[in-house]
Amino acid sequence: MTLLVLDASGLGIPVRIRAMASDIVAPLLDILERPIRGTQAGLERLAGVSDIYLENEKLRKENEMMREWRDAALKLTRENDELRDLLDAPGRTVPTVATGRVIGVGGGAFERNVVLNVGTGDGVALNLPVVDATGVVGRTIQVGRLSSRVLLVTDINSRIPVRLEDSGALAIIEGQNSRELRLNYVPMGTEIKVGTRVLTSGHGGIFPPDLPIGRIVEVREDAVIVEPESLLDRLDFVKVLAYVPLTPETEPEPLVPLEKAPATQAEATE
């Protein structure tokens, strides 16, 4: 009642009393709040430490797994080198006959090809494989002195013998005049999984073995769809490989066996 009378007097006494009360209580509230703030900060630090611990555990497990994969890869590489030395087998690296740039794109309803600025003057010939940094682009189908035309793997006329990397099953990959490729003639009973890499098999005499073509992205009831590895929608620089497969003309002459020595003098006379 007294505060109401004082407030009605217009002297502002209640306001000053409230301000003084706030000044007195504020330090007390600050002192009382400090333990709460400290406890809250401690809980936040504990939560952060727990998250860091869990993250460290995850990274430790990933590092252990990567270390195991690295050791396995080094072991396989060492064994492969030892076997290659033992057999005196040549490497599978195919030399590059020319590096060219795409200067034209041929397209339409029935073709997918590009034009390169290298030709016979650079050593390019017909039916040589063409690759970019990621995979198979196609093969040369027309060669001039200064330029050449490449049939892309996506062309409907492109058919390449391939194998599945995980199972080794042989098949044929065909262009569809679209971004997708189709895998056909897969042996019955072959397990086909999304994500499997598709590599050239080396059959047919055009492409060397083990060049990446694409990955399986979809397995339908009537088709297996493969997405190309090469950057066909933004080709720039490509390599023409100097691949010469073994043929009856290039294989070395077979060894001629020594004639059988005659068993008797009579046979020798005859």
PDB file of C-alpha atoms in Angstrom:
ATOM      1  CA  MET A   1       0.000   0.000   0.000  1.00  0.00           C
ATOM      2  CA  THR A   2       2.842   2.316   0.870  1.00  0.00           C
ATOM      3  CA  LEU A   3       4.500   1.695  -2.525  1.00  0.00           C
ATOM      4  CA  LEU A   4       1.272   2.552  -4.293  1.00  0.00           C
ATOM      5  CA  VAL A   5       0.982   5.842  -2.363  1.00  0.00           C
ATOM      6  CA  LEU A   6       4.598   6.718  -3.105  1.00  0.00           C
ATOM      7  CA  ASP A   7       4.149   5.819  -6.793  1.00  0.00           C
ATOM      8  CA  ALA A   8       1.075   8.080  -6.944  1.00  0.00           C
ATOM      9  CA  SER A   9       3.066  10.975  -5.524  1.00  0.00           C
ATOM     10  CA  GLY A  10       5.058  11.144  -8.749  1.00  0.00           C
ATOM     11  CA  LEU A  11       8.424  11.311  -7.039  1.00  0.00           C
ATOM     12  CA  GLY A  12       9.665   8.008  -8.664  1.00  0.00           C
ATOM     13  CA  ILE A  13      10.582   6.532  -5.305  1.00  0.00           C
ATOM     14  CA  PRO A  14       9.349   2.964  -6.127  1.00  0.00           C
ATOM     15  CA  VAL A  15      11.438   2.939  -9.299  1.00  0.00           C
ATOM     16  CA  ARG A  16      14.533   3.878  -7.357  1.00  0.00           C
ATOM     17  CA  ILE A  17      13.755   1.212  -4.737  1.00  0.00           C
ATOM     18  CA  ARG A  18      13.433  -1.448  -7.434  1.00  0.00           C
ATOM     19  CA  ALA A  19      16.743  -0.331  -8.969  1.00  0.00           C
ATOM     20  CA  MET A  20      18.461  -0.524  -5.590  1.00  0.00           C
ATOM     21  CA  ALA A  21      16.984  -3.982  -5.004  1.00  0.00           C
ATOM     22  CA  SER A  22      18.236  -5.141  -8.396  1.00  0.00           C
ATOM     23  CA  ASP A  23      21.705  -3.791  -7.600  1.00  0.00           C
ATOM     24  CA  ILE A  24      21.715  -5.712  -4.327  1.00  0.00           C
ATOM     25  CA  VAL A  25      20.353  -8.969  -5.760  1.00  0.00           C
ATOM     26  CA  ALA A  26      22.395  -9.033  -8.999  1.00  0.00           C
ATOM     27  CA  PRO A  27      25.733  -9.952  -7.380  1.00  0.00           C
ATOM     28  CA  LEU A  28      24.020 -12.646  -5.343  1.00  0.00           C
ATOM     29  CA  LEU A  29      22.406 -14.120  -8.468  1.00  0.00           C
ATOM     30  CA  ASP A  30      25.758 -14.017 -10.268  1.00  0.00           C
ATOM     31  CA  ILE A  31      27.427 -15.868  -7.380  1.00  0.00           C
ATOM     32  CA  LEU A  32      24.655 -18.449  -7.267  1.00  0.00           C
ATOM     33  CA  GLU A  33      24.745 -18.913 -11.065  1.00  0.00           C
ATOM     34  CA  ARG A  34      28.495 -19.587 -11.267  1.00  0.00           C
ATOM     35  CA  PRO A  35      28.293 -23.206 -10.081  1.00  0.00           C
ATOM     36  CA  ILE A  36      25.501 -23.850 -12.568  1.00  0.00           C
ATOM     37  CA  ARG A  37      27.532 -22.358 -15.410  1.00  0.00           C
ATOM     38  CA  GLY A  38      30.579 -24.342 -14.333  1.00  0.00           C
ATOM     39  CA  THR A  39      28.598 -27.549 -14.174  1.00  0.00           C
ATOM     40  CA  GLN A  40      27.089 -26.902 -17.599  1.00  0.00           C
ATOM     41  CA  ALA A  41      30.496 -26.156 -19.112  1.00  0.00           C
ATOM     42  CA  GLY A  42      31.894 -29.322 -17.546  1.00  0.00           C
ATOM     43  CA  LEU A  43      29.080 -31.401 -18.985  1.00  0.00           C
ATOM     44  CA  GLU A  44      29.659 -29.871 -22.417  1.00  0.00           C
ATOM     45  CA  ARG A  45      33.381 -30.672 -22.182  1.00  0.00           C
ATOM     46  CA  LEU A  46      32.595 -34.233 -21.169  1.00  0.00           C
ATOM     47  CA  ALA A  47      30.218 -34.587 -24.110  1.00  0.00           C
ATOM     48  CA  GLY A  48      32.892 -33.181 -26.434  1.00  0.00           C
ATOM     49  CA  VAL A  49      35.525 -35.528 -25.050  1.00  0.00           C
ATOM     50  CA  SER A  50      33.154 -38.460 -25.517  1.00  0.00           C
ATOM     51  CA  ASP A  51      32.512 -37.488 -29.139  1.00  0.00           C
ATOM     52  CA  ILE A  52      36.243 -37.106 -29.764  1.00  0.00           C
ATOM     53  CA  TYR A  53      36.886 -40.501 -28.198  1.00  0.00           C
ATOM     54  CA  LEU A  54      34.267 -42.170 -30.394  1.00  0.00           C
ATOM     55  CA  GLU A  55      35.636 -40.423 -33.479  1.00  0.00           C
ATOM     56  CA  ASN A  56      39.177 -41.509 -32.596  1.00  0.00           C
ATOM     57  CA  GLU A  57      38.008 -45.098 -32.196  1.00  0.00           C
ATOM     58  CA  LYS A  58      36.342 -44.972 -35.597  1.00  0.00           C
ATOM     59  CA  LEU A  59      39.442 -43.491 -37.230  1.00  0.00           C
ATOM     60  CA  ARG A  60      41.656 -46.073 -35.494  1.00  0.00           C
ATOM     61  CA  LYS A  61      39.578 -48.932 -36.899  1.00  0.00           C
ATOM     62  CA  GLU A  62      39.611 -47.388 -40.365  1.00  0.00           C
ATOM     63  CA  ASN A  63      43.392 -46.967 -40.170  1.00  0.00           C
ATOM     64  CA  GLU A  64      43.805 -50.615 -39.160  1.00  0.00           C
ATOM     65  CA  MET A  65      41.637 -51.728 -42.073  1.00  0.00           C
ATOM     66  CA  MET A  66      43.545 -49.524 -44.521  1.00  0.00           C
ATOM     67  CA  ARG A  67      46.822 -50.873 -43.161  1.00  0.00           C
ATOM     68  CA  GLU A  68      45.615 -54.433 -43.781  1.00  0.00           C
ATOM     69  CA  TRP A  69      44.567 -53.535 -47.337  1.00  0.00           C
ATOM     70  CA  ARG A  70      47.918 -51.842 -47.942  1.00  0.00           C
ATOM     71  CA  ASP A  71      49.843 -54.875 -46.699  1.00  0.00           C
ATOM     72  CA  ALA A  72      47.712 -57.173 -48.868  1.00  0.00           C
ATOM     73  CA  ALA A  73      48.260 -54.950 -51.918  1.00  0.00           C
ATOM     74  CA  LEU A  74      52.013 -54.815 -51.345  1.00  0.00           C
ATOM     75  CA  LYS A  75      52.127 -58.579 -50.950  1.00  0.00           C
ATOM     76  CA  LEU A  76      50.203 -59.175 -54.163  1.00  0.00           C
ATOM     77  CA  THR A  77      52.359 -56.663 -56.030  1.00  0.00           C
ATOM     78  CA  ARG A  78      55.531 -58.344 -54.796  1.00  0.00           C
ATOM     79  CA  GLU A  79      54.230 -61.806 -55.714  1.00  0.00           C
ATOM     80  CA  ASN A  80      53.186 -60.572 -59.145  1.00  0.00           C
ATOM     81  CA  ASP A  81      56.615 -59.066 -59.785  1.00  0.00           C
ATOM     82  CA  GLU A  82      58.321 -62.278 -58.650  1.00  0.00           C
ATOM     83  CA  LEU A  83      56.144 -64.423 -60.909  1.00  0.00           C
ATOM     84  CA  ARG A  84      56.690 -62.071 -63.827  1.00  0.00           C
ATOM     85  CA  ASP A  85      60.451 -62.242 -63.321  1.00  0.00           C
ATOM     86  CA  LEU A  86      60.274 -66.013 -62.984  1.00  0.00           C
ATOM     87  CA  LEU A  87      58.336 -66.393 -66.220  1.00  0.00           C
ATOM     88  CA  ASP A  88      60.208 -63.590 -67.956  1.00  0.00           C
ATOM     89  CA  ALA A  89      56.805 -62.308 -69.020  1.00  0.00           C
ATOM     90  CA  PRO A  90      56.486 -58.865 -70.586  1.00  0.00           C
ATOM     91  CA  GLY A  91      54.370 -56.206 -68.888  1.00  0.00           C
ATOM     92  CA  ARG A  92      50.895 -55.293 -70.080  1.00  0.00           C
ATOM     93  CA  THR A  93      51.645 -51.621 -70.570  1.00  0.00           C
ATOM     94  CA  VAL A  94      50.623 -50.613 -74.088  1.00  0.00           C
ATOM     95  CA  PRO A  95      52.638 -47.749 -75.578  1.00  0.00           C
ATOM     96  CA  THR A  96      50.931 -44.616 -76.862  1.00  0.00           C
ATOM     97  CA  VAL A  97      51.278 -43.958 -80.566  1.00  0.00           C
ATOM     98  CA  ALA A  98      49.835 -40.442 -80.355  1.00  0.00           C
ATOM     99  CA  THR A  99      48.068 -38.060 -78.001  1.00  0.00           C
ATOM    100  CA  GLY A 100      45.373 -36.053 -79.706  1.00  0.00           C
ATOM    101  CA  ARG A 101      42.686 -33.527 -78.965  1.00  0.00           C
ATOM    102  CA  VAL A 102      39.029 -33.799 -79.834  1.00  0.00           C
ATOM    103  CA  ILE A 103      38.300 -31.149 -82.474  1.00  0.00           C
ATOM    104  CA  GLY A 104      34.900 -32.303 -83.643  1.00  0.00           C
ATOM    105  CA  VAL A 105      31.914 -34.334 -82.558  1.00  0.00           C
ATOM    106  CA  GLY A 106      29.940 -36.446 -84.970  1.00  0.00           C
ATOM    107  CA  GLY A 107      26.468 -37.228 -83.802  1.00  0.00           C
ATOM    108  CA  GLY A 108      23.010 -38.027 -84.912  1.00  0.00           C
ATOM    109  CA  ALA A 109      20.370 -40.676 -84.550  1.00  0.00           C
ATOM    110  CA  PHE A 110      22.670 -43.464 -85.674  1.00  0.00           C
ATOM    111  CA  GLU A 111      26.226 -42.537 -84.744  1.00  0.00           C
ATOM    112  CA  ARG A 112      28.423 -41.510 -81.862  1.00  0.00           C
ATOM    113  CA  ASN A 113      31.956 -40.518 -82.888  1.00  0.00           C
ATOM    114  CA  VAL A 114      34.538 -37.786 -82.489  1.00  0.00           C
ATOM    115  CA  VAL A 115      37.302 -36.334 -84.675  1.00  0.00           C
ATOM    116  CA  LEU A 116      40.899 -36.079 -83.424  1.00  0.00           C
ATOM    117  CA  ASN A 117      43.672 -33.787 -84.659  1.00  0.00           C
ATOM    118  CA  VAL A 118      46.104 -36.679 -85.213  1.00  0.00           C
ATOM    119  CA  GLY A 119      46.371 -39.003 -88.204  1.00  0.00           C
ATOM    120  CA  THR A 120      48.710 -41.158 -90.227  1.00  0.00           C
ATOM    121  CA  GLY A 121      51.363 -38.458 -89.985  1.00  0.00           C
ATOM    122  CA  ASP A 122      51.419 -39.116 -86.243  1.00  0.00           C
ATOM    123  CA  GLY A 123      51.459 -42.905 -86.580  1.00  0.00           C
ATOM    124  CA  VAL A 124      47.712 -43.458 -86.179  1.00  0.00           C
ATOM    125  CA  ALA A 125      46.208 -46.383 -88.078  1.00  0.00           C
ATOM    126  CA  LEU A 126      42.808 -48.029 -88.403  1.00  0.00           C
ATOM    127  CA  ASN A 127      41.284 -49.983 -85.516  1.00  0.00           C
ATOM    128  CA  LEU A 128      43.596 -48.710 -82.798  1.00  0.00           C
ATOM    129  CA  PRO A 129      42.157 -48.381 -79.291  1.00  0.00           C
ATOM    130  CA  VAL A 130      41.562 -44.888 -77.933  1.00  0.00           C
ATOM    131  CA  VAL A 131      41.426 -44.111 -74.195  1.00  0.00           C
ATOM    132  CA  ASP A 132      41.282 -41.129 -71.879  1.00  0.00           C
ATOM    133  CA  ALA A 133      42.566 -40.874 -68.320  1.00  0.00           C
ATOM    134  CA  THR A 134      39.706 -42.986 -66.952  1.00  0.00           C
ATOM    135  CA  GLY A 135      38.846 -45.689 -69.470  1.00  0.00           C
ATOM    136  CA  VAL A 136      38.140 -46.823 -73.021  1.00  0.00           C
ATOM    137  CA  VAL A 137      36.808 -44.182 -75.401  1.00  0.00           C
ATOM    138  CA  GLY A 138      36.551 -46.212 -78.605  1.00  0.00           C
ATOM    139  CA  ARG A 139      38.577 -47.174 -81.684  1.00  0.00           C
ATOM    140  CA  THR A 140      39.745 -45.436 -84.829  1.00  0.00           C
ATOM    141  CA  ILE A 141      37.518 -46.108 -87.847  1.00  0.00           C
ATOM    142  CA  GLN A 142      38.767 -43.501 -90.325  1.00  0.00           C
ATOM    143  CA  VAL A 143      42.277 -42.089 -90.566  1.00  0.00           C
ATOM    144  CA  GLY A 144      43.575 -39.252 -92.678  1.00  0.00           C
ATOM    145  CA  ARG A 145      46.934 -37.543 -92.836  1.00  0.00           C
ATOM    146  CA  LEU A 146      46.113 -34.946 -90.187  1.00  0.00           C
ATOM    147  CA  SER A 147      42.977 -36.250 -88.497  1.00  0.00           C
ATOM    148  CA  SER A 148      41.149 -39.414 -87.533  1.00  0.00           C
ATOM    149  CA  ARG A 149      37.627 -40.413 -86.579  1.00  0.00           C
ATOM    150  CA  VAL A 150      36.907 -42.478 -83.475  1.00  0.00           C
ATOM    151  CA  LEU A 151      33.861 -44.701 -83.004  1.00  0.00           C
ATOM    152  CA  LEU A 152      32.802 -44.259 -79.370  1.00  0.00           C
ATOM    153  CA  VAL A 153      31.924 -47.202 -77.144  1.00  0.00           C
ATOM    154  CA  THR A 154      28.395 -45.778 -76.868  1.00  0.00           C
ATOM    155  CA  ASP A 155      27.769 -46.042 -80.613  1.00  0.00           C
ATOM    156  CA  ILE A 156      25.173 -48.654 -81.527  1.00  0.00           C
ATOM    157  CA  ASN A 157      27.717 -50.244 -83.868  1.00  0.00           C
ATOM    158  CA  SER A 158      30.258 -50.714 -81.058  1.00  0.00           C
ATOM    159  CA  ARG A 159      30.637 -54.241 -79.663  1.00  0.00           C
ATOM    160  CA  ILE A 160      33.590 -55.051 -77.422  1.00  0.00           C
ATOM    161  CA  PRO A 161      34.527 -58.401 -75.809  1.00  0.00           C
ATOM    162  CA  VAL A 162      34.788 -57.868 -72.046  1.00  0.00           C
ATOM    163  CA  ARG A 163      35.064 -59.702 -68.761  1.00  0.00           C
ATOM    164  CA  LEU A 164      33.681 -59.032 -65.309  1.00  0.00           C
ATOM    165  CA  GLU A 165      36.463 -58.157 -62.895  1.00  0.00           C
ATOM    166  CA  ASP A 166      35.108 -60.059 -59.901  1.00  0.00           C
ATOM    167  CA  SER A 167      34.118 -63.350 -61.568  1.00  0.00           C
ATOM    168  CA  GLY A 168      36.143 -63.285 -64.786  1.00  0.00           C
ATOM    169  CA  ALA A 169      33.001 -64.153 -66.794  1.00  0.00           C
ATOM    170  CA  LEU A 170      33.238 -63.191 -70.465  1.00  0.00           C
ATOM    171  CA  ALA A 171      30.585 -61.146 -72.229  1.00  0.00           C
ATOM    172  CA  ILE A 172      29.994 -58.561 -74.952  1.00  0.00           C
ATOM    173  CA  ILE A 173      29.298 -54.904 -74.235  1.00  0.00           C
ATOM    174  CA  GLU A 174      27.258 -52.986 -76.762  1.00  0.00           C
ATOM    175  CA  GLY A 175      26.600 -49.298 -77.337  1.00  0.00           C
ATOM    176  CA  GLN A 176      23.030 -47.999 -77.328  1.00  0.00           C
ATOM    177  CA  ASN A 177      23.501 -44.500 -78.821  1.00  0.00           C
ATOM    178  CA  SER A 178      22.948 -43.177 -75.299  1.00  0.00           C
ATOM    179  CA  ARG A 179      24.965 -42.684 -72.140  1.00  0.00           C
ATOM    180  CA  GLU A 180      24.322 -46.294 -71.130  1.00  0.00           C
ATOM    181  CA  LEU A 181      26.022 -49.459 -72.341  1.00  0.00           C
ATOM    182  CA  ARG A 182      24.407 -52.887 -72.330  1.00  0.00           C
ATOM    183  CA  LEU A 183      26.091 -56.118 -71.271  1.00  0.00           C
ATOM    184  CA  ASN A 184      25.038 -59.133 -73.330  1.00  0.00           C
ATOM    185  CA  TYR A 185      25.890 -62.802 -73.698  1.00  0.00           C
ATOM    186  CA  VAL A 186      26.783 -63.270 -70.046  1.00  0.00           C
ATOM    187  CA  PRO A 187      27.163 -66.996 -69.253  1.00  0.00           C
ATOM    188  CA  MET A 188      24.188 -68.512 -67.474  1.00  0.00           C
ATOM    189  CA  GLY A 189      24.626 -68.802 -63.723  1.00  0.00           C
ATOM    190  CA  THR A 190      27.006 -65.839 -63.490  1.00  0.00           C
ATOM    191  CA  GLU A 191      26.380 -63.694 -60.420  1.00  0.00           C
ATOM    192  CA  ILE A 192      26.019 -60.099 -61.582  1.00  0.00           C
ATOM    193  CA  LYS A 193      26.376 -57.384 -58.960  1.00  0.00           C
ATOM    194  CA  VAL A 194      25.929 -53.636 -59.149  1.00  0.00           C
ATOM    195  CA  GLY A 195      29.287 -51.881 -58.861  1.00  0.00           C
ATOM    196  CA  THR A 196      31.295 -54.609 -60.638  1.00  0.00           C
ATOM    197  CA  ARG A 197      33.910 -53.235 -63.010  1.00  0.00           C
ATOM    198  CA  VAL A 198      33.819 -54.303 -66.649  1.00  0.00           C
ATOM    199  CA  LEU A 199      37.206 -54.662 -68.372  1.00  0.00           C
ATOM    200  CA  THR A 200      38.291 -55.486 -71.889  1.00  0.00           C
ATOM    201  CA  SER A 201      39.034 -59.185 -72.277  1.00  0.00           C
ATOM    202  CA  GLY A 202      41.642 -58.874 -75.024  1.00  0.00           C
ATOM    203  CA  HIS A 203      39.600 -61.052 -77.382  1.00  0.00           C
ATOM    204  CA  GLY A 204      38.867 -59.815 -80.879  1.00  0.00           C
ATOM    205  CA  GLY A 205      42.264 -58.277 -81.538  1.00  0.00           C
ATOM    206  CA  ILE A 206      41.309 -54.587 -81.155  1.00  0.00           C
ATOM    207  CA  PHE A 207      41.584 -53.790 -77.453  1.00  0.00           C
ATOM    208  CA  PRO A 208      44.306 -55.048 -75.108  1.00  0.00           C
ATOM    209  CA  PRO A 209      43.127 -56.858 -71.968  1.00  0.00           C
ATOM    210  CA  ASP A 210      42.259 -55.188 -68.659  1.00  0.00           C
ATOM    211  CA  LEU A 211      41.315 -51.729 -69.901  1.00  0.00           C
ATOM    212  CA  PRO A 212      38.423 -50.335 -67.816  1.00  0.00           C
ATOM    213  CA  ILE A 213      35.208 -49.756 -69.752  1.00  0.00           C
ATOM    214  CA  GLY A 214      32.635 -49.106 -67.041  1.00  0.00           C
ATOM    215  CA  ARG A 215      30.744 -50.296 -63.977  1.00  0.00           C
ATOM    216  CA  ILE A 216      27.458 -52.149 -63.702  1.00  0.00           C
ATOM    217  CA  VAL A 217      24.859 -49.688 -62.413  1.00  0.00           C
ATOM    218  CA  GLU A 218      21.636 -51.625 -62.869  1.00  0.00           C
ATOM    219  CA  VAL A 219      20.568 -55.236 -63.268  1.00  0.00           C
ATOM    220  CA  ARG A 220      17.190 -55.560 -64.940  1.00  0.00           C
ATOM    221  CA  GLU A 221      15.229 -58.646 -65.868  1.00  0.00           C
ATOM    222  CA  ASP A 222      15.995 -58.129 -69.552  1.00  0.00           C
ATOM    223  CA  ALA A 223      19.280 -56.197 -69.468  1.00  0.00           C
ATOM    224  CA  VAL A 224      22.440 -55.384 -67.536  1.00  0.00           C
ATOM    225  CA  ILE A 225      23.243 -51.674 -67.718  1.00  0.00           C
ATOM    226  CA  VAL A 226      26.832 -50.381 -67.583  1.00  0.00           C
ATOM    227  CA  GLU A 227      27.924 -46.779 -67.121  1.00  0.00           C
ATOM    228  CA  PRO A 228      31.145 -45.913 -69.010  1.00  0.00           C
ATOM    229  CA  GLU A 229      34.234 -44.967 -67.036  1.00  0.00           C
ATOM    230  CA  SER A 230      35.497 -42.520 -69.667  1.00  0.00           C
ATOM    231  CA  LEU A 231      34.291 -38.924 -69.707  1.00  0.00           C
ATOM    232  CA  LEU A 232      32.508 -39.234 -73.038  1.00  0.00           C
ATOM    233  CA  ASP A 233      30.365 -36.144 -72.522  1.00  0.00           C
ATOM    234  CA  ARG A 234      33.391 -33.860 -72.066  1.00  0.00           C
ATOM    235  CA  LEU A 235      36.283 -35.405 -73.960  1.00  0.00           C
ATOM    236  CA  ASP A 236      39.324 -33.234 -74.575  1.00  0.00           C
ATOM    237  CA  PHE A 237      42.692 -34.982 -74.785  1.00  0.00           C
ATOM    238  CA  VAL A 238      42.836 -38.721 -75.563  1.00  0.00           C
ATOM    239  CA  LYS A 239      45.505 -41.319 -76.282  1.00  0.00           C
ATOM    240  CA  VAL A 240      45.706 -43.629 -79.279  1.00  0.00           C
ATOM    241  CA  LEU A 241      47.364 -46.861 -78.222  1.00  0.00           C
ATOM    242  CA  ALA A 242      49.851 -48.755 -80.363  1.00  0.00           C
ATOM    243  CA  TYR A 243      48.314 -52.137 -79.716  1.00  0.00           C
ATOM    244  CA  VAL A 244      49.328 -54.989 -82.014  1.00  0.00           C
ATOM    245  CA  PRO A 245      47.769 -58.277 -80.863  1.00  0.00           C
ATOM    246  CA  LEU A 246      49.353 -61.600 -81.587  1.00  0.00           C
ATOM    247  CA  THR A 247      48.068 -63.029 -84.869  1.00  0.00           C
ATOM    248  CA  PRO A 248      49.236 -65.915 -87.063  1.00  0.00           C
ATOM    249  CA  GLU A 249      51.293 -63.327 -88.952  1.00  0.00           C
ATOM    250  CA  THR A 250      52.929 -61.805 -85.861  1.00  0.00           C
ATOM    251  CA  GLU A 251      53.455 -64.955 -83.798  1.00  0.00           C
ATOM    252  CA  PRO A 252      56.970 -66.381 -83.877  1.00  0.00           C
ATOM    253  CA  GLU A 253      57.634 -69.377 -86.065  1.00  0.00           C
ATOM    254  CA  PRO A 254      57.134 -72.663 -84.173  1.00  0.00           C
ATOM    255  CA  LEU A 255      60.185 -74.712 -83.382  1.00  0.00           C
ATOM    256  CA  VAL A 256      60.784 -77.521 -85.858  1.00  0.00           C
ATOM    257  CA  PRO A 257      61.449 -80.795 -83.979  1.00  0.00           C
ATOM    258  CA  LEU A 258      64.636 -82.687 -84.766  1.00  0.00           C
ATOM    259  CA  GLU A 259      64.179 -85.611 -87.100  1.00  0.00           C
ATOM    260  CA  LYS A 260      64.101 -88.944 -85.364  1.00  0.00           C
ATOM    261  CA  ALA A 261      67.388 -90.774 -85.738  1.00  0.00           C
ATOM    262  CA  PRO A 262      67.103 -93.994 -87.788  1.00  0.00           C
ATOM    263  CA  ALA A 263      66.961 -97.102 -85.639  1.00  0.00           C
ATOM    264  CA  THR A 264      68.958 -99.382 -87.912  1.00  0.00           C
ATOM    265  CA  GLN A 265      71.615 -99.208 -90.615  1.00  0.00           C
ATOM    266  CA  ALA A 266      69.078-100.445 -93.128  1.00  0.00           C
ATOM    267  CA  GLU A 267      66.707 -97.616 -92.344  1.00  0.00           C
ATOM    268  CA  ALA A 268      69.576 -95.171 -92.646  1.00  0.00           C
ATOM    269  CA  THR A 269      70.454 -96.572 -96.100  1.00  0.00           C
ATOM    270  CA  GLU A 270      66.859 -96.322 -97.237  1.00  0.00           C
TER     271      GLU A 270
END
